[in-house]
PDB file of C-alpha atoms in Angstrom:
ATOM      1  CA  ASP A   1       0.000   0.000   0.000  1.00 42.00           C
ATOM      2  CA  TYR A   2       2.924   2.356   0.482  1.00 46.00           C
ATOM      3  CA  VAL A   3       3.989   2.184  -3.148  1.00 53.00           C
ATOM      4  CA  LYS A   4       1.794   3.498  -5.941  1.00 55.00           C
ATOM      5  CA  LYS A   5       2.214   2.812  -9.643  1.00 54.00           C
ATOM      6  CA  ILE A   6       2.250   6.067 -11.589  1.00 52.00           C
ATOM      7  CA  LYS A   7       2.831   5.878 -15.354  1.00 49.00           C
ATOM      8  CA  GLY A   8       5.218   2.959 -15.110  1.00 57.00           C
ATOM      9  CA  THR A   9       7.213   4.376 -12.194  1.00 64.00           C
ATOM     10  CA  LEU A  10       6.899   3.776  -8.499  1.00 77.00           C
ATOM     11  CA  GLU A  11       6.273   6.560  -6.023  1.00 82.00           C
ATOM     12  CA  TYR A  12       7.671   6.141  -2.532  1.00 88.00           C
ATOM     13  CA  PRO A  13       6.614   8.036   0.586  1.00 90.00           C
ATOM     14  CA  ALA A  14       8.349  11.366   1.141  1.00 91.00           C
ATOM     15  CA  TRP A  15       9.585  10.351   4.595  1.00 94.00           C
ATOM     16  CA  LEU A  16      12.080   7.940   3.035  1.00 94.00           C
ATOM     17  CA  ARG A  17      14.170  10.989   2.065  1.00 93.00           C
ATOM     18  CA  ASP A  18      14.846  11.514   5.778  1.00 96.00           C
ATOM     19  CA  PHE A  19      17.053   8.402   5.938  1.00 95.00           C
ATOM     20  CA  ASP A  20      20.755   8.207   5.141  1.00 93.00           C
ATOM     21  CA  LEU A  21      20.433   4.826   3.463  1.00 96.00           C
ATOM     22  CA  VAL A  22      17.381   3.330   1.757  1.00 96.00           C
ATOM     23  CA  GLY A  23      17.300   0.044  -0.119  1.00 95.00           C
ATOM     24  CA  VAL A  24      14.306  -1.230  -2.069  1.00 93.00           C
ATOM     25  CA  ARG A  25      13.730  -4.458  -3.950  1.00 92.00           C
ATOM     26  CA  ASP A  26      12.500  -2.445  -6.931  1.00 91.00           C
ATOM     27  CA  TYR A  27      15.207  -2.175  -9.589  1.00 93.00           C
ATOM     28  CA  GLY A  28      15.977   1.057 -11.418  1.00 89.00           C
ATOM     29  CA  GLN A  29      14.197   3.349  -8.978  1.00 88.00           C
ATOM     30  CA  GLN A  30      15.393   6.404  -7.064  1.00 88.00           C
ATOM     31  CA  TYR A  31      16.681   4.303  -4.172  1.00 93.00           C
ATOM     32  CA  GLU A  32      19.391   1.689  -4.143  1.00 94.00           C
ATOM     33  CA  TRP A  33      18.428  -1.772  -5.320  1.00 95.00           C
ATOM     34  CA  ALA A  34      18.583  -4.192  -2.389  1.00 96.00           C
ATOM     35  CA  PRO A  35      16.981  -7.437  -3.545  1.00 96.00           C
ATOM     36  CA  CYS A  36      15.146  -9.661  -1.111  1.00 95.00           C
ATOM     37  CA  ALA A  37      17.821 -11.151   1.137  1.00 96.00           C
ATOM     38  CA  SER A  38      16.279 -14.595   0.709  1.00 96.00           C
ATOM     39  CA  CYS A  39      18.632 -14.856  -2.295  1.00 97.00           C
ATOM     40  CA  MET A  40      21.275 -15.814   0.278  1.00 97.00           C
ATOM     41  CA  HIS A  41      19.448 -19.015   1.227  1.00 97.00           C
ATOM     42  CA  PRO A  42      21.654 -22.044   0.442  1.00 97.00           C
ATOM     43  CA  ALA A  43      18.717 -24.021  -1.011  1.00 97.00           C
ATOM     44  CA  LEU A  44      18.809 -21.684  -4.029  1.00 98.00           C
ATOM     45  CA  ARG A  45      22.297 -22.979  -4.908  1.00 96.00           C
ATOM     46  CA  LYS A  46      21.299 -26.655  -5.001  1.00 96.00           C
ATOM     47  CA  GLN A  47      20.502 -28.703  -8.086  1.00 95.00           C
ATOM     48  CA  TYR A  48      17.085 -30.371  -8.102  1.00 97.00           C
ATOM     49  CA  THR A  49      15.759 -33.345 -10.014  1.00 97.00           C
ATOM     50  CA  ILE A  50      13.132 -32.267 -12.538  1.00 97.00           C
ATOM     51  CA  LYS A  51       9.841 -33.957 -11.626  1.00 96.00           C
ATOM     52  CA  ASN A  52       7.466 -31.776 -13.673  1.00 95.00           C
ATOM     53  CA  ASP A  53       7.957 -29.780 -16.827  1.00 95.00           C
ATOM     54  CA  VAL A  54       5.487 -27.137 -15.605  1.00 94.00           C
ATOM     55  CA  ILE A  55       4.001 -26.333 -12.207  1.00 93.00           C
ATOM     56  CA  TRP A  56       1.539 -23.753 -10.932  1.00 90.00           C
ATOM     57  CA  PHE A  57       2.725 -22.026  -7.784  1.00 90.00           C
ATOM     58  CA  GLU A  58       0.095 -19.845  -6.172  1.00 84.00           C
ATOM     59  CA  HIS A  59       0.089 -17.141  -3.545  1.00 77.00           C
ATOM     60  CA  LYS A  60      -1.859 -18.459  -0.585  1.00 70.00           C
ATOM     61  CA  LYS A  61      -4.242 -15.487  -0.577  1.00 70.00           C
ATOM     62  CA  GLN A  62      -4.547 -15.034  -4.352  1.00 72.00           C
ATOM     63  CA  LEU A  63      -5.498 -18.406  -5.789  1.00 67.00           C
ATOM     64  CA  LEU A  64      -5.437 -18.772  -9.584  1.00 68.00           C
ATOM     65  CA  LYS A  65      -8.480 -19.781 -11.592  1.00 66.00           C
ATOM     66  CA  SER A  66      -7.243 -22.666 -13.718  1.00 61.00           C
ATOM     67  CA  THR A  67     -10.110 -22.350 -16.193  1.00 59.00           C
ATOM     68  CA  GLU A  68      -8.718 -19.009 -17.330  1.00 56.00           C
ATOM     69  CA  PHE A  69      -5.369 -20.509 -18.278  1.00 56.00           C
ATOM     70  CA  GLY A  70      -6.220 -23.807 -19.899  1.00 62.00           C
ATOM     71  CA  THR A  71      -7.242 -27.266 -18.823  1.00 69.00           C
ATOM     72  CA  ASP A  72      -3.832 -28.959 -18.873  1.00 74.00           C
ATOM     73  CA  PRO A  73      -3.224 -31.251 -15.885  1.00 79.00           C
ATOM     74  CA  ILE A  74      -0.457 -29.226 -14.239  1.00 84.00           C
ATOM     75  CA  PRO A  75       0.588 -29.876 -10.624  1.00 79.00           C
ATOM     76  CA  ARG A  76      -0.464 -27.004  -8.366  1.00 81.00           C
ATOM     77  CA  PHE A  77       1.256 -25.852  -5.203  1.00 82.00           C
ATOM     78  CA  ILE A  78       0.369 -23.075  -2.780  1.00 76.00           C
ATOM     79  CA  ASN A  79       3.014 -20.955  -1.073  1.00 81.00           C
ATOM     80  CA  SER A  80       2.012 -21.527   2.525  1.00 78.00           C
ATOM     81  CA  GLY A  81       5.251 -20.007   3.791  1.00 74.00           C
ATOM     82  CA  ASP A  82       5.738 -22.878   6.224  1.00 79.00           C
ATOM     83  CA  ASN A  83       9.010 -24.345   4.942  1.00 90.00           C
ATOM     84  CA  ILE A  84      11.356 -22.380   2.683  1.00 93.00           C
ATOM     85  CA  ASP A  85      13.558 -25.409   1.907  1.00 95.00           C
ATOM     86  CA  GLN A  86      10.546 -27.431   0.765  1.00 93.00           C
ATOM     87  CA  THR A  87       9.177 -24.497  -1.238  1.00 94.00           C
ATOM     88  CA  ILE A  88      12.466 -23.957  -3.063  1.00 96.00           C
ATOM     89  CA  GLU A  89      12.716 -27.696  -3.753  1.00 96.00           C
ATOM     90  CA  ILE A  90       9.240 -27.624  -5.333  1.00 95.00           C
ATOM     91  CA  LEU A  91      10.232 -24.688  -7.533  1.00 97.00           C
ATOM     92  CA  GLY A  92      13.544 -26.322  -8.393  1.00 98.00           C
ATOM     93  CA  SER A  93      11.776 -29.508  -9.508  1.00 97.00           C
ATOM     94  CA  ALA A  94      10.162 -27.839 -12.544  1.00 97.00           C
ATOM     95  CA  ASN A  95      11.418 -26.392 -15.807  1.00 97.00           C
ATOM     96  CA  THR A  96       8.697 -23.737 -15.935  1.00 96.00           C
ATOM     97  CA  ILE A  97       6.845 -22.062 -13.075  1.00 96.00           C
ATOM     98  CA  ILE A  98       3.476 -20.398 -13.608  1.00 93.00           C
ATOM     99  CA  THR A  99       2.822 -18.197 -10.605  1.00 91.00           C
ATOM    100  CA  ASN A 100       1.172 -15.169  -9.089  1.00 88.00           C
ATOM    101  CA  SER A 101       3.498 -15.206  -6.069  1.00 91.00           C
ATOM    102  CA  TYR A 102       6.285 -12.623  -5.897  1.00 93.00           C
ATOM    103  CA  HIS A 103       8.603 -15.054  -4.138  1.00 94.00           C
ATOM    104  CA  GLY A 104       7.563 -17.861  -6.471  1.00 95.00           C
ATOM    105  CA  ALA A 105       8.685 -15.669  -9.368  1.00 96.00           C
ATOM    106  CA  TYR A 106      11.813 -14.370  -7.598  1.00 97.00           C
ATOM    107  CA  TRP A 107      13.044 -17.756  -6.403  1.00 97.00           C
ATOM    108  CA  GLY A 108      12.169 -19.387  -9.732  1.00 98.00           C
ATOM    109  CA  ILE A 109      14.277 -16.823 -11.554  1.00 98.00           C
ATOM    110  CA  LEU A 110      17.150 -17.361  -9.108  1.00 98.00           C
ATOM    111  CA  LEU A 111      16.858 -21.099  -9.810  1.00 98.00           C
ATOM    112  CA  LYS A 112      17.264 -20.345 -13.549  1.00 98.00           C
ATOM    113  CA  LYS A 113      13.729 -21.456 -14.374  1.00 98.00           C
ATOM    114  CA  ARG A 114      11.320 -20.071 -16.940  1.00 97.00           C
ATOM    115  CA  VAL A 115       8.848 -18.009 -14.928  1.00 97.00           C
ATOM    116  CA  ILE A 116       5.439 -16.872 -16.113  1.00 95.00           C
ATOM    117  CA  VAL A 117       3.447 -14.501 -13.923  1.00 92.00           C
ATOM    118  CA  VAL A 118      -0.320 -14.538 -14.288  1.00 87.00           C
ATOM    119  CA  GLU A 119      -2.698 -12.080 -12.697  1.00 75.00           C
ATOM    120  CA  ALA A 120       0.041  -9.867 -11.262  1.00 77.00           C
ATOM    121  CA  TRP A 121      -1.972  -8.362  -8.436  1.00 73.00           C
ATOM    122  CA  SER A 122       0.662  -6.068  -6.904  1.00 76.00           C
ATOM    123  CA  SER A 123       3.127  -3.384  -7.963  1.00 77.00           C
ATOM    124  CA  LYS A 124       5.933  -5.486  -6.475  1.00 82.00           C
ATOM    125  CA  PHE A 125       6.170  -7.371  -9.800  1.00 86.00           C
ATOM    126  CA  ASN A 126       6.686  -4.189 -11.838  1.00 85.00           C
ATOM    127  CA  ALA A 127      10.320  -3.417 -11.059  1.00 89.00           C
ATOM    128  CA  MET A 128      11.926  -6.812 -10.695  1.00 93.00           C
ATOM    129  CA  ARG A 129      15.547  -6.674 -11.899  1.00 95.00           C
ATOM    130  CA  HIS A 130      15.085  -9.936 -13.795  1.00 97.00           C
ATOM    131  CA  GLN A 131      11.648  -9.767 -15.354  1.00 94.00           C
ATOM    132  CA  PRO A 132       9.468 -12.850 -15.607  1.00 96.00           C
ATOM    133  CA  TYR A 133       7.126 -13.216 -18.563  1.00 94.00           C
ATOM    134  CA  PHE A 134       3.736 -11.653 -17.833  1.00 92.00           C
ATOM    135  CA  LEU A 135       0.778 -13.544 -19.238  1.00 87.00           C
ATOM    136  CA  GLY A 136      -2.340 -11.552 -20.052  1.00 79.00           C
ATOM    137  CA  LYS A 137      -5.853 -12.637 -19.261  1.00 74.00           C
ATOM    138  CA  GLY A 138      -7.101 -15.112 -21.841  1.00 77.00           C
ATOM    139  CA  GLU A 139      -3.593 -15.983 -23.067  1.00 82.00           C
ATOM    140  CA  HIS A 140      -2.393 -19.572 -22.817  1.00 83.00           C
ATOM    141  CA  TRP A 141       1.092 -20.219 -21.473  1.00 84.00           C
ATOM    142  CA  LYS A 142       1.926 -22.764 -24.198  1.00 86.00           C
ATOM    143  CA  ASP A 143       1.637 -20.058 -26.855  1.00 87.00           C
ATOM    144  CA  TYR A 144       4.412 -18.007 -25.206  1.00 88.00           C
ATOM    145  CA  ILE A 145       6.758 -20.572 -23.660  1.00 89.00           C
ATOM    146  CA  GLU A 146       9.527 -19.872 -26.202  1.00 89.00           C
ATOM    147  CA  ARG A 147       9.522 -16.177 -25.224  1.00 91.00           C
ATOM    148  CA  VAL A 148      10.062 -16.805 -21.516  1.00 95.00           C
ATOM    149  CA  PRO A 149      13.595 -15.783 -20.528  1.00 95.00           C
ATOM    150  CA  THR A 150      15.903 -17.446 -18.045  1.00 96.00           C
ATOM    151  CA  TYR A 151      18.628 -15.580 -16.202  1.00 97.00           C
ATOM    152  CA  ASN A 152      21.830 -17.531 -15.614  1.00 97.00           C
ATOM    153  CA  THR A 153      23.483 -14.755 -13.597  1.00 97.00           C
ATOM    154  CA  ALA A 154      20.474 -13.580 -11.556  1.00 98.00           C
ATOM    155  CA  ILE A 155      21.433 -15.294  -8.313  1.00 98.00           C
ATOM    156  CA  ASP A 156      25.004 -14.005  -8.459  1.00 98.00           C
ATOM    157  CA  GLU A 157      23.785 -10.464  -9.189  1.00 98.00           C
ATOM    158  CA  CYS A 158      21.289 -10.574  -6.321  1.00 98.00           C
ATOM    159  CA  ILE A 159      23.805 -11.994  -3.846  1.00 98.00           C
ATOM    160  CA  SER A 160      26.378  -9.382  -4.840  1.00 98.00           C
ATOM    161  CA  ALA A 161      23.879  -6.524  -4.491  1.00 97.00           C
ATOM    162  CA  THR A 162      22.708  -7.879  -1.118  1.00 97.00           C
ATOM    163  CA  GLU A 163      26.277  -8.142   0.180  1.00 97.00           C
ATOM    164  CA  THR A 164      27.116  -4.648  -1.102  1.00 97.00           C
ATOM    165  CA  TYR A 165      24.077  -3.186   0.611  1.00 97.00           C
ATOM    166  CA  TRP A 166      24.771  -5.090   3.843  1.00 96.00           C
ATOM    167  CA  ASN A 167      28.313  -3.693   3.892  1.00 96.00           C
ATOM    168  CA  LYS A 168      26.871  -0.176   3.583  1.00 96.00           C
ATOM    169  CA  VAL A 169      24.488  -0.893   6.458  1.00 95.00           C
ATOM    170  CA  LYS A 170      27.408  -2.117   8.583  1.00 94.00           C
ATOM    171  CA  GLY A 171      29.197   1.160   7.815  1.00 93.00           C
ATOM    172  CA  TYR A 172      26.387   3.041   9.565  1.00 91.00           C
ATOM    173  CA  ILE A 173      26.498   0.811  12.639  1.00 89.00           C
ATOM    174  CA  LYS A 174      29.067   2.101  15.083  1.00 74.00           C
TER     175      LYS A 174
END
């Protein structure tokens, strides 16, 4: 609620200017990019056996309507937030992740997976450094699968940016 989308840019509250150091997960904005520190989790560096070509990974409060995106029998998982290791293993076990979860998209990208976001319900998807493919209402994922990028260096970039920001934070702690 504190970030509004205005003509493709994000507007942050004025009180942020009162701080000496501000990091945001939104890339290319007026404040320093500090990706979600979950990129440091060791489970994101593991290799996983592929069990499904495609999975649906849903936000627990924003469930997807499968009828809007085809009738293919695709395994569906919900991000309950109970076990990060198990969640990352689920994401790692697929080649392609169809999701409406920010962390499903973020972790999938860090795992070098093809990530398709459907029904992006929040501005937090708008300024991701490594953009997933956004599927429009009525579009079928199979028609766009070849356009979905993967990012081989995303995890290294996110870890480096997180470490750089953390070192700046430590510089302010005396």
